[in-house]
Coordinates of C-alpha atoms and ligand atoms in Angstrom, one line a residue:
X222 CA 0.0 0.0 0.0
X223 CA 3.2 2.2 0.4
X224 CA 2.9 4.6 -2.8
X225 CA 6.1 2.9 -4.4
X226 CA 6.6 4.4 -7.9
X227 CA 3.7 6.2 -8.7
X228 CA 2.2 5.7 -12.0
X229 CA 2.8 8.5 -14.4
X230 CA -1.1 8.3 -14.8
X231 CA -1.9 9.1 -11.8
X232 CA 0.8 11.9 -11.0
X233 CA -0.7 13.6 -14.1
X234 CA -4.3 13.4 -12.8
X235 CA -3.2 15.2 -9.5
X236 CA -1.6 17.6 -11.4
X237 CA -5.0 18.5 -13.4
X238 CA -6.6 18.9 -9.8
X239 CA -3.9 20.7 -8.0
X240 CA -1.7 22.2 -10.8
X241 CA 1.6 20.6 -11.6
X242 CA 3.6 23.1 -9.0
X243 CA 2.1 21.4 -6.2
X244 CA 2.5 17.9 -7.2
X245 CA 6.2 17.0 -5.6
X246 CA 8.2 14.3 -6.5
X247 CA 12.3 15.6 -6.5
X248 CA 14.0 14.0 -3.5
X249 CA 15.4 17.1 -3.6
X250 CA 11.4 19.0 -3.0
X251 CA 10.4 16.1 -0.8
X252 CA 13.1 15.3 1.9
X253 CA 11.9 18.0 3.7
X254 CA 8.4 16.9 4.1
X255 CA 9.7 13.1 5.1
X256 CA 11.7 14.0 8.8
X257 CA 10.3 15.1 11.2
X258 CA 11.0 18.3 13.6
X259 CA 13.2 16.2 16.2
X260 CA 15.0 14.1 13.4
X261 CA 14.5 11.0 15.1
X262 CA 11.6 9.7 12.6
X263 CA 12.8 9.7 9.1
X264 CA 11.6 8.0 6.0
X265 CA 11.1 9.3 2.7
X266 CA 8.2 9.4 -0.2
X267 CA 7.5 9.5 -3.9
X268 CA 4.7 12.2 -3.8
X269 CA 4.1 15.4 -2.2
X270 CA 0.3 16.6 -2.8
X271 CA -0.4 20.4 -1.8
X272 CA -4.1 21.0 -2.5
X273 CA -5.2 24.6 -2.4
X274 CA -8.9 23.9 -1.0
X275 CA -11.3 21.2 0.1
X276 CA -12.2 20.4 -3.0
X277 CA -8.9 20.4 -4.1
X278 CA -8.2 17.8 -1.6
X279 CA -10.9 15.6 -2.0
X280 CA -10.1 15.0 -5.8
X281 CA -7.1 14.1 -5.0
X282 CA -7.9 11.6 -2.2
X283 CA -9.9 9.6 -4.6
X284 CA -7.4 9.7 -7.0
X285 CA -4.8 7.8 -4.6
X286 CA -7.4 5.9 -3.3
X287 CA -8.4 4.6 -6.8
X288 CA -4.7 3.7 -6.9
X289 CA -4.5 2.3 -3.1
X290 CA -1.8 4.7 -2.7
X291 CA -1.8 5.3 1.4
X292 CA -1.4 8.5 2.6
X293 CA 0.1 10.5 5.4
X294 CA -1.5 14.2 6.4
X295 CA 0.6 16.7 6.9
X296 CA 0.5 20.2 8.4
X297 CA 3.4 22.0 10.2
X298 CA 5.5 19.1 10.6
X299 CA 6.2 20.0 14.5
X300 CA 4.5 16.9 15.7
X301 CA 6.7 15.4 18.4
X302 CA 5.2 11.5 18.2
X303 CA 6.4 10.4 14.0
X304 CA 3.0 10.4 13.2
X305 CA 3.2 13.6 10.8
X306 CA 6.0 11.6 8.8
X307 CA 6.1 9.0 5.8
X308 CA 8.0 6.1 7.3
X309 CA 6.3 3.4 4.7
X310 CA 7.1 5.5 1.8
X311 CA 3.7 6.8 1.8
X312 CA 2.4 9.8 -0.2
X313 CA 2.3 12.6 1.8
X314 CA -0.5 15.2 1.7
X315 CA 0.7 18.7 2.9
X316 CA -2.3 20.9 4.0
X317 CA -0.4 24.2 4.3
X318 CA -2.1 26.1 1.3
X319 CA -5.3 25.2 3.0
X320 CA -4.3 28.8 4.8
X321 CA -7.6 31.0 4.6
X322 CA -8.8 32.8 8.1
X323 CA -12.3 33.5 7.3
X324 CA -14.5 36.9 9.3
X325 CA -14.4 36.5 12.6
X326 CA -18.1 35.7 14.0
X327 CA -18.1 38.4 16.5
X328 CA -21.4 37.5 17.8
X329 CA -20.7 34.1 18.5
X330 CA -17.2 34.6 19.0
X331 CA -15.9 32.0 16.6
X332 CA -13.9 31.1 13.7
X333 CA -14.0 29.1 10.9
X334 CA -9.8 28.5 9.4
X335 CA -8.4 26.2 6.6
X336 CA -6.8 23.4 8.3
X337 CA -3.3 25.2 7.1
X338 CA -3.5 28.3 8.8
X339 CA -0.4 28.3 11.7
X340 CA -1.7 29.1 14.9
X341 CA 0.7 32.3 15.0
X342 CA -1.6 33.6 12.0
X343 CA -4.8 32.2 13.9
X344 CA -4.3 33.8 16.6
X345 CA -3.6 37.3 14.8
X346 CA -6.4 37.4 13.1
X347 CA -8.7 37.3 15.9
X348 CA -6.7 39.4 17.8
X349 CA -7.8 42.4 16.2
X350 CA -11.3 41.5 17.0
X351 CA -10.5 41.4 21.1
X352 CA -10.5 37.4 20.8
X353 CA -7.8 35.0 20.9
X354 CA -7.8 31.2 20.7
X355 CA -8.0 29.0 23.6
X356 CA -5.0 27.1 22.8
X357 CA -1.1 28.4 22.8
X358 CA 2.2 26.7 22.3
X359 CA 5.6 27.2 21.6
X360 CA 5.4 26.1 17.9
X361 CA 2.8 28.3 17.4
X362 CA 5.0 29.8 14.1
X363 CA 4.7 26.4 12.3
X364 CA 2.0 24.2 13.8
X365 CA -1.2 24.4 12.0
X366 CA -5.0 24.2 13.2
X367 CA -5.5 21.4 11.4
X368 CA -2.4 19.6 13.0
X369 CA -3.2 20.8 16.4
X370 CA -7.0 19.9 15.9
X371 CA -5.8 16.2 14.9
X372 CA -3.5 15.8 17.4
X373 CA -6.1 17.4 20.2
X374 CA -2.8 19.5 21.0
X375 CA -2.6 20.9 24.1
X376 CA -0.3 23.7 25.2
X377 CA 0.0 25.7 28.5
X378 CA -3.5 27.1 28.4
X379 CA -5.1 23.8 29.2
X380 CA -6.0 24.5 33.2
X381 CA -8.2 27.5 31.4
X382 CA -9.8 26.7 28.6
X383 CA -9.2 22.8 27.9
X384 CA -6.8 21.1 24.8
X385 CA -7.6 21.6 20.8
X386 CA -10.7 19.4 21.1
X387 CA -12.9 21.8 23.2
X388 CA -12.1 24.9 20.9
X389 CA -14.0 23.0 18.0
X390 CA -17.4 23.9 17.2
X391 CA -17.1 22.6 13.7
X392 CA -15.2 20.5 11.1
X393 CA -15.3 20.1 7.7
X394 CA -12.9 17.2 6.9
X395 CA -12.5 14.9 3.7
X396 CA -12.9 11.3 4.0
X397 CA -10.8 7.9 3.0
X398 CA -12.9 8.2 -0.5
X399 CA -12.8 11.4 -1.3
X400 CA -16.3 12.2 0.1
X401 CA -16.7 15.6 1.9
X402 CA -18.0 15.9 5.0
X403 CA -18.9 19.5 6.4
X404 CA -20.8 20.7 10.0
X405 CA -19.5 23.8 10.1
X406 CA -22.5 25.9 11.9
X407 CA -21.2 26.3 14.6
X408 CA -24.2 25.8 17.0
X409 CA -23.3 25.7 20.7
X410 CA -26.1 23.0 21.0
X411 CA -25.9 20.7 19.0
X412 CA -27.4 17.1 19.4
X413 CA -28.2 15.6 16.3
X414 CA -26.4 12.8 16.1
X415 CA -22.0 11.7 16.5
X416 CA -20.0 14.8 17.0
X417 CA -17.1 13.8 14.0
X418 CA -15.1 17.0 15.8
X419 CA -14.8 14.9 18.3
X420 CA -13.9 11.9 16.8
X421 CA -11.2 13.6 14.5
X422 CA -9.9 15.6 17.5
X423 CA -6.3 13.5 18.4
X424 CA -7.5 10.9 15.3
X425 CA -3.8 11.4 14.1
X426 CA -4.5 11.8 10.3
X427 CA -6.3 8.1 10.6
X428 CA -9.9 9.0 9.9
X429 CA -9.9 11.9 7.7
X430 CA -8.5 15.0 6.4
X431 CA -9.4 18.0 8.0
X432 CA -9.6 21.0 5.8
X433 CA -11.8 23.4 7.7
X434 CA -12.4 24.2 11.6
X435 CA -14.9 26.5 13.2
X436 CA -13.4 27.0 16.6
X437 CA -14.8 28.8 19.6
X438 CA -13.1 32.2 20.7
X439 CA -12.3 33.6 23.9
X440 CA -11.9 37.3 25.1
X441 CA -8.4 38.5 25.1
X442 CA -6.9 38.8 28.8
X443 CA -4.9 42.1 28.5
X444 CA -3.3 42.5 31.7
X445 CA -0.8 40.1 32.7
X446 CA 2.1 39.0 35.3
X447 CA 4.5 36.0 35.4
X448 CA 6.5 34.4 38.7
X449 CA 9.2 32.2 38.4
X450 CA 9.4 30.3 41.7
X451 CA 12.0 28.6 43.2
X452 CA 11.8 25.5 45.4
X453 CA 14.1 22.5 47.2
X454 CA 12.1 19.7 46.3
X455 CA 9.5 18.3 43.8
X456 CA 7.0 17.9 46.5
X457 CA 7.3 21.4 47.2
X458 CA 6.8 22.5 43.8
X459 CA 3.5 20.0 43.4
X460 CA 2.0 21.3 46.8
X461 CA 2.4 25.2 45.9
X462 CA 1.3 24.2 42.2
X463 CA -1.9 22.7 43.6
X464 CA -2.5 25.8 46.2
X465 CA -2.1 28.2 43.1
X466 CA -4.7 26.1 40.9
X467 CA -6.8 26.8 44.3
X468 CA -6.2 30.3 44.9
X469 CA -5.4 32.1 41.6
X470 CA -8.7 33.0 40.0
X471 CA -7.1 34.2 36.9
X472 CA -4.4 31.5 36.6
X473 CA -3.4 31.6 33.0
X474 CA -0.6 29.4 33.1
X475 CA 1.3 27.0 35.2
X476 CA 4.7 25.5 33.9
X477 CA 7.3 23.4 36.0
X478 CA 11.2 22.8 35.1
X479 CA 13.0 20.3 37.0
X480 CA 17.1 20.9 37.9
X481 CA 17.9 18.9 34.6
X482 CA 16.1 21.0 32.2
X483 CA 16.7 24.1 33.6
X484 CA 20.4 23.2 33.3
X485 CA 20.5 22.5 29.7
X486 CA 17.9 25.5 29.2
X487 CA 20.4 27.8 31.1
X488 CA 23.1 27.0 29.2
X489 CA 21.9 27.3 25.6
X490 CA 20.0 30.5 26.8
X491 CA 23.8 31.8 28.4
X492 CA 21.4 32.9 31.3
X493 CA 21.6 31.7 34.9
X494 CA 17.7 31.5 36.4
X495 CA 16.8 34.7 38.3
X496 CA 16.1 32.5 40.8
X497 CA 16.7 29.1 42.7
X498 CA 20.0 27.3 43.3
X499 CA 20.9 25.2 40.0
X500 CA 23.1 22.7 40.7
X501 CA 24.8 20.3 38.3
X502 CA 21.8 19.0 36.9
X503 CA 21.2 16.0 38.6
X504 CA 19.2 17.6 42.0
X505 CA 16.5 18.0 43.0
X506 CA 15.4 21.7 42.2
X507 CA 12.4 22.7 40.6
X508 CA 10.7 26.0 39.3
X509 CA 7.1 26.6 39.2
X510 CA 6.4 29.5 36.4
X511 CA 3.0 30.4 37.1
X512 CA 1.3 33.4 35.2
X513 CA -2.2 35.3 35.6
X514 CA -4.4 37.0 33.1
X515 CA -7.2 39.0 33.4
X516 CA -9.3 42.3 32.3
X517 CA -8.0 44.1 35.1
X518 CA -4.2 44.0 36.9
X519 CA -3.8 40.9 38.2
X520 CA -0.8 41.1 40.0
X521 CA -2.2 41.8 43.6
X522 CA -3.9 38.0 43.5
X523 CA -1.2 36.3 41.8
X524 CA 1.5 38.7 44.7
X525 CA -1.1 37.4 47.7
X526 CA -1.2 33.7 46.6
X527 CA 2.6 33.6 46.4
X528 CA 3.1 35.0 49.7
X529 CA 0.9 32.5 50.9
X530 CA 3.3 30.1 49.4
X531 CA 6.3 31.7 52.3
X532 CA 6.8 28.4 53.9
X533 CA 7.8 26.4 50.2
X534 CA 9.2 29.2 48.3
X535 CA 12.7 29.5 48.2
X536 CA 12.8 32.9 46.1
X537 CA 10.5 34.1 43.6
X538 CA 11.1 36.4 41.0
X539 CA 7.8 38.2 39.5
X540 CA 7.7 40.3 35.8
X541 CA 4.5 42.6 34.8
X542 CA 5.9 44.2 31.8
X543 CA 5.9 42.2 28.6
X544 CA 10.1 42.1 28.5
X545 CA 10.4 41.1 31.7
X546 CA 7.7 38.2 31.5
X547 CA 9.0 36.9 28.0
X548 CA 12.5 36.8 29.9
X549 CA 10.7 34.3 32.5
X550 CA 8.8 32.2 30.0
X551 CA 12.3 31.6 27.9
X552 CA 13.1 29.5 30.5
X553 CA 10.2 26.8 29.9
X554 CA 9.5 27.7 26.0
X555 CA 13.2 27.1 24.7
X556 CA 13.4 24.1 26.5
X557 CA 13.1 21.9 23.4
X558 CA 14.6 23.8 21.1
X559 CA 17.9 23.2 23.6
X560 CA 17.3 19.6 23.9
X561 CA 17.2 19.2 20.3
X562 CA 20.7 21.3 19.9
X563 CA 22.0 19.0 22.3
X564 CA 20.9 15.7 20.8
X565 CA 18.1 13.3 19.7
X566 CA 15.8 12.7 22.7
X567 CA 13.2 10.3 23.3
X568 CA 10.2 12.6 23.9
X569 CA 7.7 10.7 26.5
X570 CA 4.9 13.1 27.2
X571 CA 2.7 11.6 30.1
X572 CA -0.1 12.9 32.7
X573 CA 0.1 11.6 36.7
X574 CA -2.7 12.0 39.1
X575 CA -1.8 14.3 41.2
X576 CA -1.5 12.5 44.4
X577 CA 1.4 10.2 42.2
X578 CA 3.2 13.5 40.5
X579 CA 5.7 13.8 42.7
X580 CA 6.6 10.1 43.2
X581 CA 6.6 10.1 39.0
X582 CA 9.2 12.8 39.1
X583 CA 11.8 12.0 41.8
X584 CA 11.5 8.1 40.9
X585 CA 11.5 8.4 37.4
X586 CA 15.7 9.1 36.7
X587 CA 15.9 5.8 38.9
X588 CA 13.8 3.9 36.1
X589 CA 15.5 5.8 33.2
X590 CA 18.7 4.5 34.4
X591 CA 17.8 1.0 35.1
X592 CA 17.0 0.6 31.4
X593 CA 19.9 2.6 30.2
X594 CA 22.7 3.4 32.6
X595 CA 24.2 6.1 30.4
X596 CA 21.0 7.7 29.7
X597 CA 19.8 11.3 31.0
X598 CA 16.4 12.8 32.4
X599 CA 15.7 15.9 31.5
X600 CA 12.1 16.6 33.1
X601 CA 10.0 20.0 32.1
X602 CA 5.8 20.0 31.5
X603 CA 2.6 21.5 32.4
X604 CA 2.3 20.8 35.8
X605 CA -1.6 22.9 36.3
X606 CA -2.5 19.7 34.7
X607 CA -0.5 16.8 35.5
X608 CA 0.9 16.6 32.2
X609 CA 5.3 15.8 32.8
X610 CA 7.8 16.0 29.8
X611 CA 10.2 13.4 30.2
X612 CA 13.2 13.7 27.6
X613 CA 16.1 11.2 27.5
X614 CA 19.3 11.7 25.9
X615 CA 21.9 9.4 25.3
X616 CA 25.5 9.5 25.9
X617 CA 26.9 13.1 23.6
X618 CA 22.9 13.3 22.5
X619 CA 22.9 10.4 20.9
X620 CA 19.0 8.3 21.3
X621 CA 18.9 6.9 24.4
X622 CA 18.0 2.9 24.8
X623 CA 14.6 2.1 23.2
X624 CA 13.8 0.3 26.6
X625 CA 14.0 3.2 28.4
X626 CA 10.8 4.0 26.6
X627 CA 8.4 1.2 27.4
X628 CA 10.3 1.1 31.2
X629 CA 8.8 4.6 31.5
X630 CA 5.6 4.5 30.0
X631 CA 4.7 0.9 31.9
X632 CA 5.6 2.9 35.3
X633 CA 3.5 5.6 34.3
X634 CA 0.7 3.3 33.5
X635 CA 1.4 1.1 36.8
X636 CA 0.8 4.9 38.8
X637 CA -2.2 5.3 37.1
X638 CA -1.2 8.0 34.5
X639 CA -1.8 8.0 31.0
X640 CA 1.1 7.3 28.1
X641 CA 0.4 10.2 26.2
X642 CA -0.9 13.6 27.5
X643 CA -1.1 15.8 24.5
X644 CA 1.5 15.0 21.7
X645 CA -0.3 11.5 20.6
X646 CA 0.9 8.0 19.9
X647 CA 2.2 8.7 16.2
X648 CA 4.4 6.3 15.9
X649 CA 6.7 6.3 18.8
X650 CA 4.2 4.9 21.3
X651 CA 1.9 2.6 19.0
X652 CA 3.0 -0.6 20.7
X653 CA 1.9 0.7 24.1
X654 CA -1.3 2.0 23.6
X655 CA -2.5 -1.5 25.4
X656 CA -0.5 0.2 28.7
X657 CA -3.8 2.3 28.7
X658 CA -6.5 0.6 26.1
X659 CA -8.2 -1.9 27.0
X660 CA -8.6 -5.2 24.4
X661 CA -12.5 -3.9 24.1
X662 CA -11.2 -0.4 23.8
X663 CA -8.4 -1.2 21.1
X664 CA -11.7 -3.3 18.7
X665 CA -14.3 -0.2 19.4
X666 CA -11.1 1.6 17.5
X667 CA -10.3 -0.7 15.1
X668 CA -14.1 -1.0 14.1
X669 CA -14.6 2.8 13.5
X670 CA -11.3 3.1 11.4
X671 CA -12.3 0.1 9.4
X672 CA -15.5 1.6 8.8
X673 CA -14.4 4.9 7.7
X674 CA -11.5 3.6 5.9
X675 CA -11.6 0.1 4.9
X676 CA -8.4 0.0 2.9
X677 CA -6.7 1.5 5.6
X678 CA -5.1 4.1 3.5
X679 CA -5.1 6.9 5.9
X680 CA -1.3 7.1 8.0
X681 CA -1.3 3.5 8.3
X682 CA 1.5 3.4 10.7
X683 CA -0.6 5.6 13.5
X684 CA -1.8 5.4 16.5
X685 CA -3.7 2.0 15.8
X686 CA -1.4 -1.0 16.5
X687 CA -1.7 -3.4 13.3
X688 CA -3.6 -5.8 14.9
X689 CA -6.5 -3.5 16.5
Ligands
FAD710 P1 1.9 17.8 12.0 O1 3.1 17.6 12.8 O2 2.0 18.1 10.6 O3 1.0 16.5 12.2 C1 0.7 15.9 13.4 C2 -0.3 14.8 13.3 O4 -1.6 15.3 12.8 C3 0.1 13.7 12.2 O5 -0.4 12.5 12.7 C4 -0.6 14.2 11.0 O6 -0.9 13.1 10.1 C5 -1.9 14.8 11.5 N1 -2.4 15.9 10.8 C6 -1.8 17.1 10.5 N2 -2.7 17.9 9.9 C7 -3.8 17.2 9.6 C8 -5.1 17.5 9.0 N3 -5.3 18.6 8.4 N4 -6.0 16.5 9.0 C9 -5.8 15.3 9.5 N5 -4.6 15.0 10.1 C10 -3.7 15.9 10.2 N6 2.1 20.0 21.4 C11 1.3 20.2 22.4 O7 0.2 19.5 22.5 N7 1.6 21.1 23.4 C12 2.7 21.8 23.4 O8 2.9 22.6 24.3 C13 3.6 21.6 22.3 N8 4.7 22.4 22.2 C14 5.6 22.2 21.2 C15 6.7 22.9 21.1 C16 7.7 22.7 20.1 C17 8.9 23.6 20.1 C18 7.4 21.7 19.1 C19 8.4 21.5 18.0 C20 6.2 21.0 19.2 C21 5.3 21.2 20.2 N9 4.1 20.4 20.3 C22 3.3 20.7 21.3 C23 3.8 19.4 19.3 C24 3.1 19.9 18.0 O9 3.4 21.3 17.8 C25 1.7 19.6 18.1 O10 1.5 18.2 18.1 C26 0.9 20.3 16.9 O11 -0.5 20.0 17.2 C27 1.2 19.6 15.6 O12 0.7 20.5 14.5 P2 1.2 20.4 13.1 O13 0.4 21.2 12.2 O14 2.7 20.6 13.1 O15 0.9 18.8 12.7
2HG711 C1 6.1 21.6 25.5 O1 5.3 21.6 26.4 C2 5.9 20.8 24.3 O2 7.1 22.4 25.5 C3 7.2 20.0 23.9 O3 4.8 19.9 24.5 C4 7.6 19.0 24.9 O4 9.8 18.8 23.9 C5 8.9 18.2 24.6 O5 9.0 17.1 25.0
ZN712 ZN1 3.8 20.3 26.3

């Protein structure tokens, strides 16, 4: 099913859909599209599709599906799990010209965007309206709404206003055939039937191709301020993150770095932290970055909250103007932009209850190294929701062990946590969706992506294990 060499008939019928410019196949056009953002997932492809509409994309979906040509969907390429990659030598269907923002709905305070819009763009154009979109992370440049909608990306907004699947209001996505299906009114009540939002939400480019997204809005919170806070321990960090959920009204954000992240952060930043006591890298420091945003100042609340935090804090450091706070949030949002000059890491992106967070954190280097003695914990996440970043390096950057991968996710799973929090299974974590699937759970999915693709055409390599 891998699209092999690709008849000259069929190159030359996506060409009549899309125009010859946007049908790739140079090695030289195509590498680019076939490794992913850490370089750990590579593989290549014959066949680069860029469709300019959903019309446009539906075509050509039946035309590869005439040919049994699987397929992988594509928007930013920032997706951290190999599941935005052709690894079979799959075609690969790139939705970035799908790029139009449509008006902003001011009275409903939504948005319908081509799946190709990046959510920097997003996020600008409904700025000027006094709205802005629920969801916000660091790739925000690159990583599209269709990418983060199929991925049900998360982000550091989550504790507010939930991940990517409860901004949709509407999809419009193509199927495995080529039919169109569209619901993009937006209603906030809605019950007439399956919610395919929902089901395409963190599908992984399995089900469908999403070309269109209505999303809901929220007003912009002008006035902000940041703390970085410094503390001994992880428990320290995970009790005053769990009194600011409490006592923060306007909590925004809540961000944790643990000693060995900070370190490498630090360094590829040439900036100590304003606060706390980094050590070598292997203690057991953490920092809490915690921001509120609201209509009005919210400083006073986020000031009072910290002070009741006297007893756990070890120093704090608080910025109102914009400089000062983007100086805080460098240290979280460069994080993996420094791992990645440092090496290749195994990204494992998992959520703990919160009564097993800081057992997860202080016994996790001890499971790392069991499986890989050289290997390195570097430990950063959203910690307002559970959600811990554990990257491992190997020696000089190299991959770590691949058994340091299923020793991790199996001691997340035995505490009760889930494998993947917000960056999917893709391919990296495909064998150990059982960890948290049941066998019932694993046919239910198996059913629904045989039903809406039988030939099982769609990223074939994602998410599902072959045997589901
Ligand atoms: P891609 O990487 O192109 O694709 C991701 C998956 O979605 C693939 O399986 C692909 O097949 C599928 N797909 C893409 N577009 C479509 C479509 N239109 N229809 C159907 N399927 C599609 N993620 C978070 O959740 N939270 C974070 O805080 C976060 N921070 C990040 C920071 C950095 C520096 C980087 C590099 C990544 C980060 N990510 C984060 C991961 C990534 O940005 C998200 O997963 C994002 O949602 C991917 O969007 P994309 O457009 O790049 O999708
Ligand atoms: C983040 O929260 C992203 O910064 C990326 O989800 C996490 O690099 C990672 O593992
Ligand atoms: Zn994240």
């Amino acid at each position: 099913m891998s699209a092999g060499v690709i008849d000259e008939a069929v190159l030359d019928d996506l060409a009549s859909i899309v125009g010859p410019a946007h049908v790739l196949s140079d090695p030289e056009l195509t590498s680019g599209y076939a490794v992913d953002w850490t370089r750990r997932f590579a593989g290549s492809t014959p066949l680069v599709i860029r469709p300019g509409d959903t019309a446009e994309t539906a075509a050509a979906i039946e035309v590869l599906a005439d040919a049994r040509i699987a397929v992988v969907p594509q928007g930013g390429n920032t997706g951290l799990v190999g599941g935005s990659v052709p690894l079979a030598g799959e075609a690969v269907l790139s939705t970035r010209r799908l790029d139009r923002c449509e008006t902003v709905d001011e009275l409903a305070s939504q948005v319908t965007l081509g799946a190709g819009v990046t959510l920097a763009d997003a996020q600008a154009h409904v700025t000027t309206c006094g709205l802005s979109i629920g969801v916000d992370l660091a790739a925000r440049d690159s990583a599209t709404i269709g990418g983060m909608v199929a991925t049900n990306a998360g982000g550091i907004n989550v504790l507010r206003y939930g991940a990517m699947r409860t901004q949709v209001v509407g999809i419009e996505a193509v199927l495995a055939d080529g039919t169109i299906v569209s619901h993009l009114a937006g209603l906030e009540k809605d019950n007439t039937g399956y919610d395919l939002g929902s089901l395409l939400a963190g599908s992984e480019g399995t089900l469908g191709v999403i070309t269109r997204v209505r999303l809901r809005l929220h007003p912009i919170q002008p006035e902000r301020a940041t703390a970085l806070l410094a503390f001994e321990t992880t428990q320290d960090a995970v009790t005053a993150a769990a009194a600011l959920r409490r006592s923060v009204g306007s909590l925004h954000a809540l961000e944790a770095v643990f000693e060995g992240a900070m370190a490498v952060v630090s360094a590829h930043l040439g900036v100590a932290p304003p606060v706390g006591n980094l050590g070598d890298g292997t203690g057991d420091a953490a920092w809490l970055l915690a921001e509120a945003a609201a209509r009005n100042d919210p400083s006073d609340e986020l000031g009072a909250a910290v002070e009741e935090l006297s007893g756990l804090v070890v120093d704090a450091a608080v910025a109102l103007d914009p400089g000062a706070r983007k100086r805080l949030w460098a240290f979280r949002e460069n994080i993996t932009e420094a791992i990645s000059a440092s090496g290749i890491p195994h990204k494992l992106d998992v959520t703990l209850p919160a009564a097993r967070l800081a057992e997860f954190v202080d016994g996790v280097p001890d499971v790392v190294r069991a499986a890989d003695r050289h290997a390195v914990p570097l430990l950063f996440g959203h910690l307002g929701d559970g959600n811990v970043h554990v990257n491992v390096l190997g020696p000089g950057g190299s991959e770590p062990a691949e058994a340091v991968d299923g020793a991790v996710l199996r001691y997340v799973a035995d505490l009760g946590g889930s494998i993947s929090a917000e960056h999917g299974i893709g391919a990296a974590k495909l064998s150990q969706l059982h960890l948290n699937r049941t066998e019932a759970e694993l046919a239910a999915f198996g059913a629904i992506k045989r039903a809406l693709d039988p030939a099982g055409l769609f990223n074939p390599n994602v998410l599902l294990p072959p045997n589901a």
